CSV table of C-alpha atoms in Angstrom, one decimal:
chain,number,residue,atom,x,y,z
X,1,UNK,CA,30.8,100.3,248.8
X,2,UNK,CA,29.0,97.5,247.4
X,3,UNK,CA,27.0,95.4,249.7
X,4,UNK,CA,24.9,93.8,247.6
X,5,UNK,CA,26.2,92.1,243.3
X,6,UNK,CA,22.6,90.6,241.7
X,7,UNK,CA,24.6,88.8,239.0
X,8,UNK,CA,22.9,87.3,236.3
X,9,UNK,CA,25.1,85.2,234.4
X,10,UNK,CA,22.2,83.7,231.6
X,11,UNK,CA,18.9,84.8,231.0
X,12,UNK,CA,18.2,81.2,229.2
X,13,UNK,CA,15.5,79.4,231.3
X,14,UNK,CA,14.1,75.6,231.7
X,15,UNK,CA,10.9,77.2,232.7
X,16,UNK,CA,8.7,79.5,230.5
X,17,UNK,CA,6.8,81.2,233.4
X,18,UNK,CA,3.9,83.9,232.3
X,19,UNK,CA,4.6,87.1,233.7
X,20,UNK,CA,8.9,86.3,234.1
X,21,UNK,CA,10.7,89.7,234.8
X,22,UNK,CA,13.6,88.8,233.1
X,23,UNK,CA,13.1,86.6,229.8
X,24,UNK,CA,16.2,85.0,227.2
X,25,UNK,CA,17.4,88.0,225.9
X,26,UNK,CA,20.2,86.2,223.8
X,27,UNK,CA,22.9,86.7,225.9
X,28,UNK,CA,25.6,84.6,225.8
X,29,UNK,CA,26.4,82.6,228.8
X,30,UNK,CA,30.0,83.8,231.1
X,31,UNK,CA,33.6,81.9,231.2
X,32,UNK,CA,35.6,83.0,232.9
X,33,UNK,CA,36.5,86.1,231.7
X,34,UNK,CA,33.2,87.3,232.6
X,35,UNK,CA,34.3,85.9,236.3
X,36,UNK,CA,37.3,87.1,236.1
X,37,UNK,CA,36.4,90.6,234.7
X,38,UNK,CA,33.7,91.1,237.4
X,39,UNK,CA,35.7,89.9,240.4
X,40,UNK,CA,38.4,92.4,239.3
X,41,UNK,CA,36.6,95.2,239.0
X,42,UNK,CA,34.9,94.7,242.5
X,43,UNK,CA,38.5,94.7,244.2
X,44,UNK,CA,38.5,97.8,246.6
X,45,UNK,CA,34.7,98.2,246.3
X,46,UNK,CA,32.5,95.4,247.7
X,47,UNK,CA,31.8,95.2,251.2
X,48,UNK,CA,33.9,92.6,253.5
X,49,UNK,CA,30.5,91.4,254.5
X,50,UNK,CA,29.1,91.7,251.0
X,51,UNK,CA,27.0,89.1,248.9
X,52,UNK,CA,26.7,87.8,245.2
X,53,UNK,CA,23.3,86.6,245.0
X,54,UNK,CA,23.3,84.4,241.7
X,55,UNK,CA,20.1,85.0,239.6
X,56,UNK,CA,19.0,84.3,235.7
X,57,UNK,CA,17.2,83.2,234.1
X,58,UNK,CA,18.2,80.2,235.7
X,59,UNK,CA,21.4,79.6,237.6
X,60,UNK,CA,21.5,76.0,237.2
X,61,UNK,CA,21.4,75.9,234.0
X,62,UNK,CA,25.1,77.0,234.6
X,63,UNK,CA,26.3,73.9,236.1
X,64,UNK,CA,27.9,73.7,239.5
X,65,UNK,CA,31.4,73.5,238.1
X,66,UNK,CA,30.7,77.2,237.2
X,67,UNK,CA,30.7,78.4,240.8
X,68,UNK,CA,33.5,76.5,242.2
X,69,UNK,CA,35.4,78.1,239.8
X,70,UNK,CA,33.1,81.8,240.0
X,71,UNK,CA,34.0,80.6,244.1
X,72,UNK,CA,37.5,80.2,243.7
X,73,UNK,CA,38.1,83.6,241.9
X,74,UNK,CA,36.3,85.4,244.1
X,75,UNK,CA,38.0,84.2,246.9
X,76,UNK,CA,41.1,84.9,245.1
X,77,UNK,CA,40.7,88.6,244.7
X,78,UNK,CA,37.4,89.8,246.7
X,79,UNK,CA,38.0,87.1,250.4
X,80,UNK,CA,34.4,87.2,252.5
X,81,UNK,CA,32.1,87.5,249.8
X,82,UNK,CA,29.4,85.0,250.5
X,83,UNK,CA,27.1,83.6,247.4
X,84,UNK,CA,23.6,82.7,247.1
X,85,UNK,CA,21.3,81.7,244.9
X,86,UNK,CA,17.7,82.3,243.6
X,87,UNK,CA,16.9,79.0,241.5
X,88,UNK,CA,13.8,77.0,240.6
X,89,UNK,CA,15.8,74.6,241.8
X,90,UNK,CA,14.3,72.3,238.7
X,91,UNK,CA,17.6,70.9,237.9
X,92,UNK,CA,19.0,69.9,241.4
X,93,UNK,CA,20.2,66.6,242.0
X,94,UNK,CA,22.3,65.5,245.4
X,95,UNK,CA,25.0,64.3,244.0
X,96,UNK,CA,26.0,67.5,241.6
X,97,UNK,CA,24.6,70.0,244.0
X,98,UNK,CA,24.6,69.3,247.6
X,99,UNK,CA,28.7,69.6,248.0
X,100,UNK,CA,28.4,73.3,246.3
X,101,UNK,CA,24.8,73.8,248.0
X,102,UNK,CA,26.8,73.3,251.4
X,103,UNK,CA,30.2,74.6,251.0
X,104,UNK,CA,29.8,77.8,248.5
X,105,UNK,CA,26.4,78.6,249.1
X,106,UNK,CA,26.1,77.9,252.3
X,107,UNK,CA,22.3,76.8,253.0
X,108,UNK,CA,21.9,80.0,251.4
X,109,UNK,CA,19.3,79.2,248.2
X,110,UNK,CA,15.5,80.6,247.7
X,111,UNK,CA,12.9,79.3,245.0
X,112,UNK,CA,9.7,79.9,243.6
X,113,UNK,CA,6.4,79.0,243.5
X,114,UNK,CA,2.9,80.3,243.0
X,115,UNK,CA,0.2,78.5,244.6
X,116,UNK,CA,-2.7,78.9,241.9
X,117,UNK,CA,-0.5,77.0,239.7
X,118,UNK,CA,-1.2,78.1,236.5
X,119,UNK,CA,1.9,81.0,235.5
X,120,UNK,CA,5.0,78.7,236.3
X,121,UNK,CA,5.3,76.4,232.9
X,122,UNK,CA,8.1,73.4,231.6
X,123,UNK,CA,7.0,74.0,227.7
X,124,UNK,CA,3.9,75.2,228.7
X,125,UNK,CA,2.6,72.4,230.8
X,126,UNK,CA,1.4,73.6,234.3
X,127,UNK,CA,1.3,70.2,235.8
X,128,UNK,CA,4.7,69.2,234.8
X,129,UNK,CA,6.3,72.0,236.3
X,130,UNK,CA,5.0,71.7,239.5
X,131,UNK,CA,5.3,68.4,240.3
X,132,UNK,CA,9.1,68.5,239.2
X,133,UNK,CA,9.1,71.9,241.6
X,134,UNK,CA,7.6,69.5,244.8
X,135,UNK,CA,9.4,66.6,243.5
X,136,UNK,CA,13.0,68.7,244.1
X,137,UNK,CA,11.9,70.9,246.6
X,138,UNK,CA,11.8,67.8,248.7
X,139,UNK,CA,15.4,66.3,247.6
X,140,UNK,CA,16.8,69.8,248.4
X,141,UNK,CA,15.3,69.6,252.1
X,142,UNK,CA,15.6,66.6,252.4
X,143,UNK,CA,19.7,67.2,252.1
X,144,UNK,CA,19.3,69.8,255.0
X,145,UNK,CA,18.7,73.3,253.1
X,146,UNK,CA,15.8,75.2,253.8
X,147,UNK,CA,15.0,77.3,251.0
X,148,UNK,CA,13.1,80.6,250.8
X,149,UNK,CA,10.3,80.3,248.5
X,150,UNK,CA,8.9,82.7,247.1
X,151,UNK,CA,5.1,83.6,245.8
X,152,UNK,CA,4.5,86.6,243.6
X,153,UNK,CA,0.6,87.6,244.2
X,154,UNK,CA,-1.9,89.8,241.4
X,155,UNK,CA,-5.2,91.0,242.0
X,156,UNK,CA,-6.8,87.8,240.9
X,157,UNK,CA,-4.2,85.1,243.6
X,158,UNK,CA,-4.2,87.5,246.6
X,159,UNK,CA,-6.4,85.0,248.3
X,160,UNK,CA,-3.7,82.6,247.6
X,161,UNK,CA,-1.2,83.9,250.3
X,162,UNK,CA,-2.8,81.6,252.9
X,163,UNK,CA,-3.2,78.7,250.5
X,164,UNK,CA,1.4,79.1,250.5
X,165,UNK,CA,1.0,79.6,254.0
X,166,UNK,CA,-1.3,76.2,254.5
X,167,UNK,CA,1.8,74.5,252.7
X,168,UNK,CA,4.6,75.0,254.8
X,169,UNK,CA,2.0,74.8,257.4
X,170,UNK,CA,1.3,71.0,256.0
X,171,UNK,CA,4.7,69.5,255.6
X,172,UNK,CA,6.5,67.8,258.4
X,173,UNK,CA,9.9,70.1,257.9
X,174,UNK,CA,8.6,73.2,256.8
X,175,UNK,CA,10.2,76.2,254.3
X,176,UNK,CA,10.2,79.5,254.5
X,177,UNK,CA,8.5,82.0,252.5
X,178,UNK,CA,7.7,85.0,250.8
X,179,UNK,CA,4.4,86.9,249.4
X,180,UNK,CA,5.4,89.4,246.5
X,181,UNK,CA,3.4,91.6,244.9
X,182,UNK,CA,3.5,90.8,240.8
X,183,UNK,CA,5.6,93.6,238.9
X,184,UNK,CA,4.3,94.7,235.3
X,185,UNK,CA,7.7,94.2,233.7
X,186,UNK,CA,9.4,92.3,231.8
X,187,UNK,CA,6.4,89.9,229.8
X,188,UNK,CA,4.3,91.8,231.8
X,189,UNK,CA,5.4,95.3,230.7
X,190,UNK,CA,2.3,97.7,230.5
X,191,UNK,CA,0.8,96.3,232.1
X,192,UNK,CA,-0.3,98.9,234.3
X,193,UNK,CA,-1.0,97.8,238.0
X,194,UNK,CA,-0.9,94.3,239.1
X,195,UNK,CA,-2.7,94.4,242.8
X,196,UNK,CA,-3.8,97.1,244.4
X,197,UNK,CA,-1.9,98.8,247.8
X,198,UNK,CA,-5.2,97.7,249.4
X,199,UNK,CA,-5.6,94.5,249.2
X,200,UNK,CA,-1.5,93.5,249.3
X,201,UNK,CA,-1.5,95.2,252.6
X,202,UNK,CA,-4.7,93.2,253.7
X,203,UNK,CA,-3.8,90.4,252.7
X,204,UNK,CA,0.4,90.7,254.1
X,205,UNK,CA,-2.1,91.6,257.9
X,206,UNK,CA,-4.3,88.5,257.9
X,207,UNK,CA,-1.1,86.6,257.1
X,208,UNK,CA,0.8,88.6,260.1
X,209,UNK,CA,-1.9,87.9,262.3
X,210,UNK,CA,-1.4,83.7,261.3
X,211,UNK,CA,2.1,83.9,261.7
X,212,UNK,CA,2.2,85.6,265.3
X,213,UNK,CA,-0.7,83.4,266.8
X,214,UNK,CA,1.0,80.2,265.2
X,215,UNK,CA,4.8,80.7,265.6
X,216,UNK,CA,5.2,78.0,263.1
X,217,UNK,CA,8.8,78.1,263.2
X,218,UNK,CA,9.3,79.3,259.8
X,219,UNK,CA,9.8,83.3,258.4
X,220,UNK,CA,6.7,84.4,256.2
X,221,UNK,CA,8.8,87.7,254.1
X,222,UNK,CA,8.5,91.0,254.9
X,223,UNK,CA,6.8,90.6,257.5
X,224,UNK,CA,9.9,88.9,259.4
X,225,UNK,CA,12.0,91.8,258.2
X,226,UNK,CA,8.8,94.4,258.6
X,227,UNK,CA,8.6,93.4,262.4
X,228,UNK,CA,12.7,93.3,262.6
X,229,UNK,CA,12.1,97.4,261.7
X,230,UNK,CA,9.9,97.9,263.9
X,231,UNK,CA,12.1,96.1,266.5
X,232,UNK,CA,15.4,97.9,265.4
X,233,UNK,CA,16.7,95.0,264.9
X,234,UNK,CA,17.3,95.3,260.9
X,235,UNK,CA,19.4,97.6,259.0
X,236,UNK,CA,18.8,99.4,255.7
X,237,UNK,CA,17.8,96.9,254.0
X,238,UNK,CA,15.7,96.5,250.2
X,239,UNK,CA,13.1,97.5,250.0
X,240,UNK,CA,13.1,99.8,252.8
X,241,UNK,CA,16.2,101.9,252.4
X,242,UNK,CA,16.5,105.4,250.9
X,243,UNK,CA,20.6,104.6,250.8
X,244,UNK,CA,20.3,101.7,247.6
X,245,UNK,CA,22.2,104.0,245.2
X,246,UNK,CA,25.8,102.9,245.3
X,247,UNK,CA,25.4,100.1,247.7
X,248,UNK,CA,23.8,97.4,245.1
X,249,UNK,CA,25.0,96.5,241.3
X,250,UNK,CA,23.1,95.0,239.5
X,251,UNK,CA,25.3,92.6,236.4
X,252,UNK,CA,23.4,91.6,233.2
X,253,UNK,CA,24.6,88.3,231.4
X,254,UNK,CA,26.1,90.5,228.3
X,255,UNK,CA,27.8,93.1,231.4
X,256,UNK,CA,24.8,96.2,231.3
X,257,UNK,CA,25.2,97.7,235.1
X,258,UNK,CA,22.4,98.9,237.2
X,259,UNK,CA,21.7,99.3,240.5
X,260,UNK,CA,20.2,96.7,240.9
X,261,UNK,CA,18.5,93.6,238.8
X,262,UNK,CA,15.1,95.3,239.2
X,263,UNK,CA,16.3,98.6,237.7
X,264,UNK,CA,17.5,97.0,233.9
X,265,UNK,CA,13.3,95.4,234.0
X,266,UNK,CA,12.7,99.2,234.0
X,267,UNK,CA,14.6,100.8,230.9
X,268,UNK,CA,18.6,101.4,229.7
X,269,UNK,CA,17.9,104.8,230.6
X,270,UNK,CA,19.0,103.2,234.2
X,271,UNK,CA,22.1,101.4,233.2
X,272,UNK,CA,25.7,102.5,234.8
X,273,UNK,CA,28.1,101.0,231.3
X,274,UNK,CA,28.7,98.0,230.9
X,275,UNK,CA,31.5,96.4,232.6
X,276,UNK,CA,32.7,93.3,230.7
X,277,UNK,CA,33.4,96.1,227.7
X,278,UNK,CA,34.9,98.7,229.8
X,279,UNK,CA,32.3,101.3,229.2
X,280,UNK,CA,30.9,104.2,231.0
X,281,UNK,CA,28.5,106.2,230.4
X,282,UNK,CA,29.0,110.2,231.4
X,283,UNK,CA,25.8,112.3,229.8
X,284,UNK,CA,24.7,109.0,228.6
X,285,UNK,CA,28.3,108.9,225.9
X,286,UNK,CA,30.4,105.5,226.4
X,287,UNK,CA,33.2,105.9,227.3
X,288,UNK,CA,35.5,102.8,226.5
X,289,UNK,CA,37.1,103.4,230.5
X,290,UNK,CA,39.8,100.2,230.1
X,291,UNK,CA,42.1,101.9,227.7
X,292,UNK,CA,42.4,105.0,230.1
X,293,UNK,CA,43.1,103.3,233.4
X,294,UNK,CA,42.9,99.4,235.6
X,295,UNK,CA,39.9,97.4,235.5
X,296,UNK,CA,38.7,98.5,238.8
X,297,UNK,CA,38.4,101.5,238.8
X,298,UNK,CA,35.6,101.3,236.5
X,299,UNK,CA,32.9,100.9,239.1
X,300,UNK,CA,33.9,104.4,241.1
X,301,UNK,CA,33.3,105.9,237.5
X,302,UNK,CA,30.1,104.1,237.0
X,303,UNK,CA,28.8,105.2,240.2
X,304,UNK,CA,29.2,109.0,238.9
X,305,UNK,CA,27.0,108.4,235.3
X,306,UNK,CA,23.8,110.0,235.1
X,307,UNK,CA,21.5,107.4,236.7
X,308,UNK,CA,23.5,106.1,239.3
X,309,UNK,CA,23.7,110.2,240.6
X,310,UNK,CA,19.9,109.9,240.0
X,311,UNK,CA,19.1,106.9,242.3
X,312,UNK,CA,21.3,108.3,244.4
X,313,UNK,CA,19.7,111.7,245.1
X,314,UNK,CA,16.5,109.2,246.4
X,315,UNK,CA,18.0,109.4,250.0
X,316,UNK,CA,17.0,113.3,249.8
X,317,UNK,CA,15.2,113.6,247.7
X,318,UNK,CA,11.8,112.1,249.3
X,319,UNK,CA,8.1,113.7,249.2
X,320,UNK,CA,7.1,115.9,252.5
X,321,UNK,CA,4.9,113.4,253.9
X,322,UNK,CA,7.1,110.7,253.7
X,323,UNK,CA,8.9,112.7,255.8
X,324,UNK,CA,7.0,112.9,258.7
X,325,UNK,CA,4.8,109.6,258.1
X,326,UNK,CA,5.4,107.7,261.8
X,327,UNK,CA,7.0,105.0,259.9
X,328,UNK,CA,9.7,106.7,257.8
X,329,UNK,CA,12.6,105.2,259.9
X,330,UNK,CA,11.1,102.2,259.2
X,331,UNK,CA,10.2,101.9,255.5
X,332,UNK,CA,12.6,104.4,254.9
X,333,UNK,CA,10.1,106.4,251.3
X,334,UNK,CA,10.1,102.5,249.9
X,335,UNK,CA,11.7,101.0,246.6
X,336,UNK,CA,13.1,103.5,244.8
X,337,UNK,CA,12.7,101.3,241.3
X,338,UNK,CA,9.2,100.9,242.2
X,339,UNK,CA,8.9,105.0,242.8
X,340,UNK,CA,10.4,105.0,238.7
X,341,UNK,CA,8.4,102.1,237.3
X,342,UNK,CA,5.3,103.5,237.9
X,343,UNK,CA,6.5,106.8,236.9
X,344,UNK,CA,6.2,109.4,239.7
X,345,UNK,CA,9.8,110.2,239.6
X,346,UNK,CA,12.7,109.8,241.3
X,347,UNK,CA,11.7,112.1,244.6
X,348,UNK,CA,7.5,110.7,243.9
X,349,UNK,CA,5.8,108.6,246.1
X,350,UNK,CA,6.3,105.1,246.5
X,351,UNK,CA,3.1,103.0,244.6
X,352,UNK,CA,3.2,100.5,247.7
X,353,UNK,CA,3.1,103.3,250.7
X,354,UNK,CA,-0.5,102.0,251.4
X,355,UNK,CA,0.9,98.6,252.2
X,356,UNK,CA,3.3,99.6,254.4
X,357,UNK,CA,1.2,102.0,256.2
X,358,UNK,CA,-1.2,99.2,256.6
X,359,UNK,CA,1.3,96.5,258.1
X,360,UNK,CA,3.7,98.6,260.3
X,361,UNK,CA,0.8,100.1,261.8
X,362,UNK,CA,-0.7,96.8,262.6
X,363,UNK,CA,2.7,95.5,263.3
X,364,UNK,CA,3.1,98.0,266.2
X,365,UNK,CA,-0.6,97.4,268.2
X,366,UNK,CA,0.7,93.7,267.9
X,367,UNK,CA,3.9,94.7,269.9
X,368,UNK,CA,1.3,97.2,272.1
X,369,UNK,CA,-0.6,94.9,273.0
X,370,UNK,CA,1.1,91.8,273.2
X,371,UNK,CA,-0.3,90.1,270.5
X,372,UNK,CA,3.4,89.5,269.3
X,373,UNK,CA,5.0,88.7,272.4
X,374,UNK,CA,5.5,85.4,271.8
X,375,UNK,CA,7.2,86.1,267.7
X,376,UNK,CA,9.2,88.3,269.4
X,377,UNK,CA,10.5,85.7,272.2
X,378,UNK,CA,10.9,82.8,268.7
X,379,UNK,CA,13.1,86.0,266.9
X,380,UNK,CA,15.3,86.2,270.2
X,381,UNK,CA,14.1,89.5,271.5
X,382,UNK,CA,12.3,90.6,274.8
X,383,UNK,CA,8.9,92.0,274.9
X,384,UNK,CA,9.3,94.3,277.4
X,385,UNK,CA,12.6,95.7,275.4
X,386,UNK,CA,10.7,95.9,272.4
X,387,UNK,CA,7.4,98.0,273.4
X,388,UNK,CA,10.4,100.6,275.5
X,389,UNK,CA,11.9,101.3,272.3
X,390,UNK,CA,8.7,101.6,270.5
X,391,UNK,CA,7.8,104.3,272.8
X,392,UNK,CA,10.9,105.7,272.9
X,393,UNK,CA,11.3,106.0,268.7
X,394,UNK,CA,7.4,107.0,268.4
X,395,UNK,CA,5.3,110.1,269.2
X,396,UNK,CA,3.0,110.6,272.1
X,397,UNK,CA,0.2,111.1,269.0
X,398,UNK,CA,1.3,108.0,267.3
X,399,UNK,CA,1.3,105.6,271.0
X,400,UNK,CA,-2.3,106.9,271.2
X,401,UNK,CA,-3.3,105.2,267.9
X,402,UNK,CA,-1.8,101.7,268.2
X,403,UNK,CA,-3.2,101.6,271.9
């Protein structure tokens, strides 16, 4: 069953960030026909606890009425689906968006900011982007929302992860942050490795130590999720899952379907088909599916396409040293999109394996020596239970390593 749908109703954007992973491609924006087709296809194929992440481009360019309409169609055809949005927030105005964010998105909104303040621009103007962004972020937070603010870092900007943390700490109302590595896709395609795994891992450890010492009242992702994985409170979640094949779905503006939005940035070789044209690609030859059967049967057919079958093989195809790794229970072999992105083959090693090893080792050490106790309590868990769980799932040699 599909649990996460990354929906991109447009790739148009009101900003022009230098490393955009999903720049405009000329596709037209969605209307009622596309919405109805999508949610009809999801009927019977989506989990009752599933979610749609509206992405882009800039999804707010579609306007509030589009999402009210999408919500009405979803509630009719796929009741129970949750909505969330990843937006730059530049178009936010309380009178237009507050009710939608409250009643449809339930406050589940994330945004992006890079503390070097040089990559994100409006018509080439970085100052205009950053001034507008913080004004809109303030407005969103004054309306009672607490968005996750995502920063993307390279080897040159890695030290600024601390500045991003500081900016939240300085505010009376603090926001959650996420610290991502920059990938060579979109406008950065072909640029090679943009941040070394050792650099990324070391900076995450530095931020983790600050976070568990401060217990600042906001999450620092991916550290909160990695701590949750170690505590046993997080299940299969991107990017620490080898089972995303068949449970994620990325829908592009033109209707092309991929395992997720990130796979669309790699190559069309990973396309399952097109949900609006009603085609899927067994043996890479497009077949017009809607001429043969009902729309809701196209997703099962697409999940049998060569690309989907390859991605699902990742569940079993893991490097041998991953399968014997002390962190395999938590890591699951890392993100399959990044394995493919760096030409390592579907069964290859995740590029940021070293980062995850460094951080998971450190997290487990801080659980055993008590440094993480206050953070574990803030997360609503018992530190003694956490230590007992860690002993139960780890070997004696690994416990000695972390002690």
